[in-house]
XYZ file of C-alpha atoms in Angstrom:
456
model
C 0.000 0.000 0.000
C 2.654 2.634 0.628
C 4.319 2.416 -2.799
C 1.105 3.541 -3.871
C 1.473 6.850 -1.945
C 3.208 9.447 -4.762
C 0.300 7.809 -7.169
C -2.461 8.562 -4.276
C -0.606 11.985 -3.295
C -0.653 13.099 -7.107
C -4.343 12.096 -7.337
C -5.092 13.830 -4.070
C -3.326 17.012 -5.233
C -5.358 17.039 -8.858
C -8.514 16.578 -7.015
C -8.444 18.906 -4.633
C -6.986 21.524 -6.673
C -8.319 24.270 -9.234
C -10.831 21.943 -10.878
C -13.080 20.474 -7.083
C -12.037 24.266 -5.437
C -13.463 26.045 -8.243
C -16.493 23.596 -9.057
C -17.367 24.264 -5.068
C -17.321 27.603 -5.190
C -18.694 28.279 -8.195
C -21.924 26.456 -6.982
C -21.847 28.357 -4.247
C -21.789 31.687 -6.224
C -24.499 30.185 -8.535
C -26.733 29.575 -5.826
C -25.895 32.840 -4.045
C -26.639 34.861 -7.612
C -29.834 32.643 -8.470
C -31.400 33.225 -4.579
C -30.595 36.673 -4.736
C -27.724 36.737 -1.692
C -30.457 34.534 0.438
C -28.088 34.318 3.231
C -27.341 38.031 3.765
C -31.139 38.951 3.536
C -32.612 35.671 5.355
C -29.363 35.400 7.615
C -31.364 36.720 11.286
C -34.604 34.766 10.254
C -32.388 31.933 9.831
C -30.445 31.905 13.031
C -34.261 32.937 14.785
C -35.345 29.449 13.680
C -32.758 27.140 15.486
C -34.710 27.655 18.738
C -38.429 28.629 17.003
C -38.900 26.531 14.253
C -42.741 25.241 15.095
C -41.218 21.318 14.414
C -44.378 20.533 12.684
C -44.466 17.887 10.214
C -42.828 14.831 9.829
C -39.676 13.551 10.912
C -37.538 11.981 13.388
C -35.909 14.799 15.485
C -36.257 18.240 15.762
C -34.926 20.900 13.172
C -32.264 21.680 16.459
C -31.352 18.993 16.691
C -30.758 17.945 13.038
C -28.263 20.526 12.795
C -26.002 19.409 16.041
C -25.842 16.270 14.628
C -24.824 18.239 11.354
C -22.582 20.686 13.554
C -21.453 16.945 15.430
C -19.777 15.815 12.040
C -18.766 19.579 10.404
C -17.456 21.003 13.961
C -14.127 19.283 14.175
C -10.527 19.177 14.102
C -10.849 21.408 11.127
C -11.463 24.208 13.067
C -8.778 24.217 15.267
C -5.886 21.941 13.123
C -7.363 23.040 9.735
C -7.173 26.777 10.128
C -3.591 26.216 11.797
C -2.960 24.188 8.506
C -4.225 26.789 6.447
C -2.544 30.621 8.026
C 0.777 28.331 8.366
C 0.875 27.605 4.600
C -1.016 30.682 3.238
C -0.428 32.905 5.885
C -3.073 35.156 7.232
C -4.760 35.702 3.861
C -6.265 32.135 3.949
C -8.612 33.507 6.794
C -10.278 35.749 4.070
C -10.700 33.183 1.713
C -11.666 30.737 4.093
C -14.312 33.888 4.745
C -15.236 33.738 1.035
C -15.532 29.513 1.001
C -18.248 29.653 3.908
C -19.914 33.081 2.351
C -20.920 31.099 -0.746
C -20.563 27.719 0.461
C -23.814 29.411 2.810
C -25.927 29.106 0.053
C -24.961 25.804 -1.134
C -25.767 24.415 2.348
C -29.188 26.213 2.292
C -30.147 24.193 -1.321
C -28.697 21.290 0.143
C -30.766 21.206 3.156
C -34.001 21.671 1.360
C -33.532 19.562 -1.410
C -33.255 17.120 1.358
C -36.585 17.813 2.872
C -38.151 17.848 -0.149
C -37.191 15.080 -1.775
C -36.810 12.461 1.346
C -38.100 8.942 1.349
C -38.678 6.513 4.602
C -36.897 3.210 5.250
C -38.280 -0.311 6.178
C -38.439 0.694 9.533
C -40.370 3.907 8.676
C -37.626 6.292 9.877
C -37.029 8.969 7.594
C -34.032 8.624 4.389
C -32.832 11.344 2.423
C -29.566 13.383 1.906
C -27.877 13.818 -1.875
C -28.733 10.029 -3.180
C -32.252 10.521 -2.775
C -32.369 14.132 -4.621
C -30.403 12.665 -7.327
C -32.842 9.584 -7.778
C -36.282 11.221 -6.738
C -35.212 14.345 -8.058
C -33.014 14.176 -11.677
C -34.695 10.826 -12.185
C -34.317 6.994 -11.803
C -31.716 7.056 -14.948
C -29.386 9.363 -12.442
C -29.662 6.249 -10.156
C -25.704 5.178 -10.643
C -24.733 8.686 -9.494
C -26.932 8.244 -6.189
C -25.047 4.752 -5.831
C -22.271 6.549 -6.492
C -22.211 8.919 -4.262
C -23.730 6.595 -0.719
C -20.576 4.305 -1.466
C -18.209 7.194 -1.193
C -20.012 8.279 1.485
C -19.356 5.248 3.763
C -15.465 4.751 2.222
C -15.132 8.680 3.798
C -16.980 7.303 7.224
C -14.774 3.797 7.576
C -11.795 5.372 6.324
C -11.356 9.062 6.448
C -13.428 11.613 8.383
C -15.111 9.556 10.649
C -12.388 7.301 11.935
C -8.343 7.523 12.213
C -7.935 10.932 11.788
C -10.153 11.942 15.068
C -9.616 8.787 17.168
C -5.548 9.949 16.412
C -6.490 13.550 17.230
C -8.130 12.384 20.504
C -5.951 9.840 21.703
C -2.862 12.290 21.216
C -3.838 15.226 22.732
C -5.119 14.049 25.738
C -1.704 11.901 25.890
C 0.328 15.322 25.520
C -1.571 17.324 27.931
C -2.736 14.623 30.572
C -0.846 11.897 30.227
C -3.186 9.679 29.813
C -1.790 6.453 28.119
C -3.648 6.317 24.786
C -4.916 2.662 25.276
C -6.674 3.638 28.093
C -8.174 6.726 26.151
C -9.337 4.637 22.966
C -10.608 2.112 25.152
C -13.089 4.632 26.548
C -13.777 6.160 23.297
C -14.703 2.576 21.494
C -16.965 1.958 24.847
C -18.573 5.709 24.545
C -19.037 5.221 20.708
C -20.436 1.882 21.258
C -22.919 2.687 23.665
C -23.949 5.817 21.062
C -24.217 4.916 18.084
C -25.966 1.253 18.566
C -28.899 3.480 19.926
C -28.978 4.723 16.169
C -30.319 8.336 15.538
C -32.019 9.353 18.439
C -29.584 8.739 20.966
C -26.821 10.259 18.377
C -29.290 13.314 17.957
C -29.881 13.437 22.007
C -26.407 13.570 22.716
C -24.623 16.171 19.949
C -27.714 18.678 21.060
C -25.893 19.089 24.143
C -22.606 18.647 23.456
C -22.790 21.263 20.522
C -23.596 24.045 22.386
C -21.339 22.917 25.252
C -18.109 22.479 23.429
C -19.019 25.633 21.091
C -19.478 27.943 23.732
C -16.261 27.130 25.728
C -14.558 27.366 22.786
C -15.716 30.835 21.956
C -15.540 31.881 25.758
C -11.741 31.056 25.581
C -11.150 32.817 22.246
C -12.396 35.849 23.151
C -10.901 36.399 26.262
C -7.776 35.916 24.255
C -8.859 38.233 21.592
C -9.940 40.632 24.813
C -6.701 40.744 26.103
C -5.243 41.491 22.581
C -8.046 44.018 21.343
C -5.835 46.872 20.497
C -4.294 44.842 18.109
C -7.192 43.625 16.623
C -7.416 46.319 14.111
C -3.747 45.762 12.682
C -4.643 41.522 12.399
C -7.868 42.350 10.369
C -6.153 44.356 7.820
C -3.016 42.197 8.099
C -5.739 39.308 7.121
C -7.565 41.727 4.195
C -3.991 42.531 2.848
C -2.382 39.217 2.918
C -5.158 37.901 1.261
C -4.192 40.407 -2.164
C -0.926 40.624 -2.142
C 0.384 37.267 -0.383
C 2.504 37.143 3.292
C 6.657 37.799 3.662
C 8.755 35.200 5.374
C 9.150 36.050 9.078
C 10.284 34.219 11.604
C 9.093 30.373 10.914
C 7.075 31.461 8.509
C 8.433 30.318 4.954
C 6.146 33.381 3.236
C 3.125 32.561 0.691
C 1.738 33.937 -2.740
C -1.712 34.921 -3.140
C -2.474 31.772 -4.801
C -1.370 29.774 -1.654
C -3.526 31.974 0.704
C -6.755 31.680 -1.685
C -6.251 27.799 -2.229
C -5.264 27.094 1.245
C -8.143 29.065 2.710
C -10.912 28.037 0.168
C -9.601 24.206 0.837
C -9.561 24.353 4.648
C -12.975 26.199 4.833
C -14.694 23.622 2.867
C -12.680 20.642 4.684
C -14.368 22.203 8.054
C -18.005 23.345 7.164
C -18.753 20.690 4.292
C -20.453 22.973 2.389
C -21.332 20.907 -1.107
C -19.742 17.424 -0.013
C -23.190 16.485 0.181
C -23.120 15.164 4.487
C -24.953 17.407 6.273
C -28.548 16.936 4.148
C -28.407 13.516 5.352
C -28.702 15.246 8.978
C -31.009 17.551 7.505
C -33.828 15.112 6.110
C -34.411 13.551 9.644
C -35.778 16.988 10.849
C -39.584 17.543 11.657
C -40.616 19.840 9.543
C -43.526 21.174 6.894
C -41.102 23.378 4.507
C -37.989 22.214 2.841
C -37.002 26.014 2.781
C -37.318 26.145 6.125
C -34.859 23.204 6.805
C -32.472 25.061 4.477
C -32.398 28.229 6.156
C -31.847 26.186 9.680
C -28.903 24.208 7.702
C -27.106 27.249 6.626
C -26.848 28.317 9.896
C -24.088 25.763 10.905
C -21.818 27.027 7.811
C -21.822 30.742 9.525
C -21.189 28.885 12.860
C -18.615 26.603 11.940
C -16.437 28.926 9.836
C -17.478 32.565 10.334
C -17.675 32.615 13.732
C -15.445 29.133 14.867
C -13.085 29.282 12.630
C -12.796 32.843 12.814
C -11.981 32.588 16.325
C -9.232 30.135 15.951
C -7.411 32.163 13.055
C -7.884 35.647 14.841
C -5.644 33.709 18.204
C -3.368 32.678 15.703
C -2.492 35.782 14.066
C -2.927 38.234 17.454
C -0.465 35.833 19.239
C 2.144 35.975 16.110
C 2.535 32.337 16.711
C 1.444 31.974 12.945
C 5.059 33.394 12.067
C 6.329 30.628 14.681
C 7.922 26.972 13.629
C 4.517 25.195 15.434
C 2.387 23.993 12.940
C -1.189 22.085 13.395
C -2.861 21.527 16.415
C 0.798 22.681 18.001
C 0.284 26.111 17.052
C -3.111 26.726 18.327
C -2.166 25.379 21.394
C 1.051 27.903 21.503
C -1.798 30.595 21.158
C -4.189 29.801 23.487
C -0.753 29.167 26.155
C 0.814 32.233 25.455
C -2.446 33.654 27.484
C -3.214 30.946 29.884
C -0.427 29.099 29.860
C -0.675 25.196 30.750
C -4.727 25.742 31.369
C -4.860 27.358 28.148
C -3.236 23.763 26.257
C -5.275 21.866 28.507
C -8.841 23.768 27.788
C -7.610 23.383 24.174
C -7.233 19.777 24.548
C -10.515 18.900 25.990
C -12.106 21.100 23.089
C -10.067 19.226 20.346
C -11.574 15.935 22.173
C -14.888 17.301 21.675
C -15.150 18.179 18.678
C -13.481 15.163 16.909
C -16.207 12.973 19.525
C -19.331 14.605 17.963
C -16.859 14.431 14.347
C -17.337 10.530 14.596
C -21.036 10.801 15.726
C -22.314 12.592 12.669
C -20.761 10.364 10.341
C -21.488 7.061 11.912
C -24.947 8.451 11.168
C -23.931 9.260 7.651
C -22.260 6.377 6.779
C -25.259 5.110 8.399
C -27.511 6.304 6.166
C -26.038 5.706 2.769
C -25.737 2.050 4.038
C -29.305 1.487 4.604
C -29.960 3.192 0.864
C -27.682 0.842 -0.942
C -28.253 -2.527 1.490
C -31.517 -1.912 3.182
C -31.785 -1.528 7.039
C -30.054 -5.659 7.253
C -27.405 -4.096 6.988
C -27.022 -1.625 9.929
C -26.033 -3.774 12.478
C -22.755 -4.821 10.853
C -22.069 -1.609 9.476
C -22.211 -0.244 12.772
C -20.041 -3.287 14.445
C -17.329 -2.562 11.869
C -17.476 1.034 12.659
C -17.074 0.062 16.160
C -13.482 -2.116 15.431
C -12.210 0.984 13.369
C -12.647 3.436 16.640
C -11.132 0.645 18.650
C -7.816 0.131 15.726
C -7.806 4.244 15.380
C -5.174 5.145 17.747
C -2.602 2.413 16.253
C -3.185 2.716 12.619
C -0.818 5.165 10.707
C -1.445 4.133 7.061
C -0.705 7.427 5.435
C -2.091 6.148 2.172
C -5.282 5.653 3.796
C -5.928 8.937 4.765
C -5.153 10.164 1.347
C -7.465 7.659 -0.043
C -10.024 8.894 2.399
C -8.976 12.602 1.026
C -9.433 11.368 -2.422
C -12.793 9.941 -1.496
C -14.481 12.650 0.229
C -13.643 14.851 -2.938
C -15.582 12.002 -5.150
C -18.501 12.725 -2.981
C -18.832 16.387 -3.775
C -18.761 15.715 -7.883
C -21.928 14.029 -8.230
C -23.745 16.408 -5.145
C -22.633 19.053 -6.548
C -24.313 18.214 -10.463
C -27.548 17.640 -8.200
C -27.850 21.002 -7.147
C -26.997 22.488 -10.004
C -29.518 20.875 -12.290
C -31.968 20.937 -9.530
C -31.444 24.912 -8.531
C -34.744 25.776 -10.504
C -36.794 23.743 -7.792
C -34.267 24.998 -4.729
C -35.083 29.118 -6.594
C -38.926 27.969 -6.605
C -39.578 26.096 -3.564
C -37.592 29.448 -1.550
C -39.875 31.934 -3.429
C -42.956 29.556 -2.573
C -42.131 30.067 1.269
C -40.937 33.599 1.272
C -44.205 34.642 -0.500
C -45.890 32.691 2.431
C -43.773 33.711 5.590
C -44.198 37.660 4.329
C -48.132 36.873 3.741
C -48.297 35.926 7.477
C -46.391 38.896 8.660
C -48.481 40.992 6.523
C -51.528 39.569 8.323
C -49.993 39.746 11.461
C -48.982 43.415 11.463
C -52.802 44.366 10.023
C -53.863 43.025 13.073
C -51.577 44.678 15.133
């Protein structure tokens, strides 16, 4: 397997360079253009519905609760390795482009979540199926059935081999080695035993658990970001236009830093924003269909929400530590250099509050796509073949933190770029019903409030 690696690394390169980068955001521009910049107008209504959406209709959890399991799988080492990854290649620049990935990539999770709604199906057990392999077949047609097979077989290789497994059992079994010295059998014996006892209770204990980890983990991690930015606000200013500059004109070498070109800041940050909020891989509308609800618009608007929190305000956090600290100009790279941030405040508490946030967010990482892997499963095999999808998920946590097959994770890499292609052809052949089904509900919500304030 690893004399395949320069093959798989040249393959991994082509695919996620100019062609994927460019067919993602393009989409997302597309969709942006064609919904007439839906997520700046519709952005408060959106973010009102998390906690007031009536939950009317049908479906298996609530539209909250949809999105932390979406938020379970997007929220992850991303934000805190990713955008390390991405300022210590790109340099602060990447941070606006990263920006500029969730901006559009907004929109494409808004059609992504409603063409979920609206075109989901139930299983033999009567729980509700959907995500992008039922909008490809209900929705272009039973001769676009190969491209919905397709795309649920990528989706489980990316949940067995890539996102879902090594790289956050690793991440978790590491840190918490580094910062507590906890021996990392011990650690991934626990985790295997936690994920176990999760994810054989199937969606509604997966569901019941992210709801209040989500919030949890994403409101220490903000608490602790700001009071870093808090202690650095007058130099807030100068790292904002240090971001908007680098972004145009590239960074100089200093320090550690080897310097980048504009090109490295825009493909670094466009790459790394998309790694973290999934915007047009397709895996959060398989959250999405679950969610009780009477309006696929609805849904999307609710869906888009976790792109703004994952990357504008997240992943925001993490590169704003990064560049007030200067530890971006530092040799620390990864989840090293965050943690030189967040210590160069608190010191060891400041590692150690990083750590148990890293933990959390690559947990709820291998929640979500359990589920996902879950679901394409059950679309391609039927529900037979849960149980020992879900027992072979189980021996992959438990191998995790003693597998280092770099070409499998470039595989994985490889794979979750296939999954995007044939999502992203659904949604643009299928943005005439995302443009109609949006201007359905608008025309509806604006009736109401027209009614309402008459009465008023």
């Amino acid at each position: 397997m690893e004399s395949f690696i320069p093959v798989l690394n040249a393959i991994d390169s082509f695919m996620w360079g100019p062609p994927l980068i460019t067919l993602l955001v393009g989409t997302g521009i597309y969709l942006t253009i064609r919904l007439q910049l839906l997520q700046v107008f519709r952005l408060p209504k959106a973010l009102g519905l998390i906690f007031k959406a009536k939950n009317h209709g049908e479906g298996d959890v609530s539209s909250f609760k949809a999105l932390c399991v979406a938020l379970a799988a997007t929220v992850g080492t991303g934000n805190i390795v990713g955008v390390a990854t991405a300022v210590k290649v790109g340099g602060p620049g990447a941070i606006f482009w990263m920006w500029m990935a969730a901006f559009f990539g907004m929109a494409t999770k808004y059609a992504e979540g409603l063409l979920a709604v609206k075109y989901r199906s139930t299983d033999e057990k009567g729980e509700i199926a959907g995500g992008p392999m039922f909008y490809i077949r209900n929705g272009m047609g039973e001769k676009y059935k190969p491209l919905a097979t397709f795309f649920a077989v990528a989706t489980i290789l990316v949940a067995y081999l890539g996102i879902g497994t090594f790289p956050q059992v690793n991440a978790i079994v590491d840190s918490v080695n580094i910062s507590f010295g906890v021996s990392k059998l011990a650690t991934d014996v626990l985790l295997t035993v936690l994920i176990a006892a999760i994810t054989l209770g199937g969606l509604q204990s997966i569901a019941k658990v992210a709801s209040k980890i989500i919030p949890f983990m994403a409101v220490m991690y903000i608490v602790i970001s700001l009071g870093l930015i808090i202690i650095h606000l007058d130099a807030v200013p100068a790292a904002v236009s240090l971001i908007l500059e680098s972004a145009f004109t590239g960074s100089a070498a200093a320090g550690g830093f080897a310097g980048s070109t504009i090109m490295m800041a825009m493909q670094n940050g466009i790459a790394r924003g998309v790694f973290s909020n999934e915007s047009g891989l397709g895996s959060a509308p398989i959250a999405a269909a679950a969610a009780k609800t009477k309006h696929p618009a609805e849904q999307g608007l609710i869906s888009m929400t976790g792109t703004f929190i994952d990357t504008i305000i997240i992943c925001t956090m993490t590169g704003l530590a990064l560049v007030l600290t200067g530890v971006w100009q530092g040799d620390a790279a990864g989840a090293a250099m965050t943690s030189a941030a967040f210590a160069s405040v608190y010191g060891v508490v400041g590692s150690q509050l990083l750590t148990i946030a890293l933990a959390l967010f690559a947990f709820t990482t291998i929640l979500g796509w359990n589920y996902y892997g879950e679901r394409a499963c059950i679309y391609l095999m039927g529900t037979k073949g849960v149980l020992p999808y879900r027992l072979l998920f189980i021996a992959l946590i438990a191998s995790g933190a003693f597998l280092k097959l770099e070409a499998i994770w470039i595989l994985a890499d490889i794979v979750n770029g296939l999954m995007a292609i044939p999502n992203l052809i659904a949604l643009i052949a299928l943005s005439g019903v995302v443009v109609a089904e949006t201007k359905s509900y608008l025309a509806e919500e604006d009736a109401k409030k027209n009614a309402q304030e008459a009465i008023n």
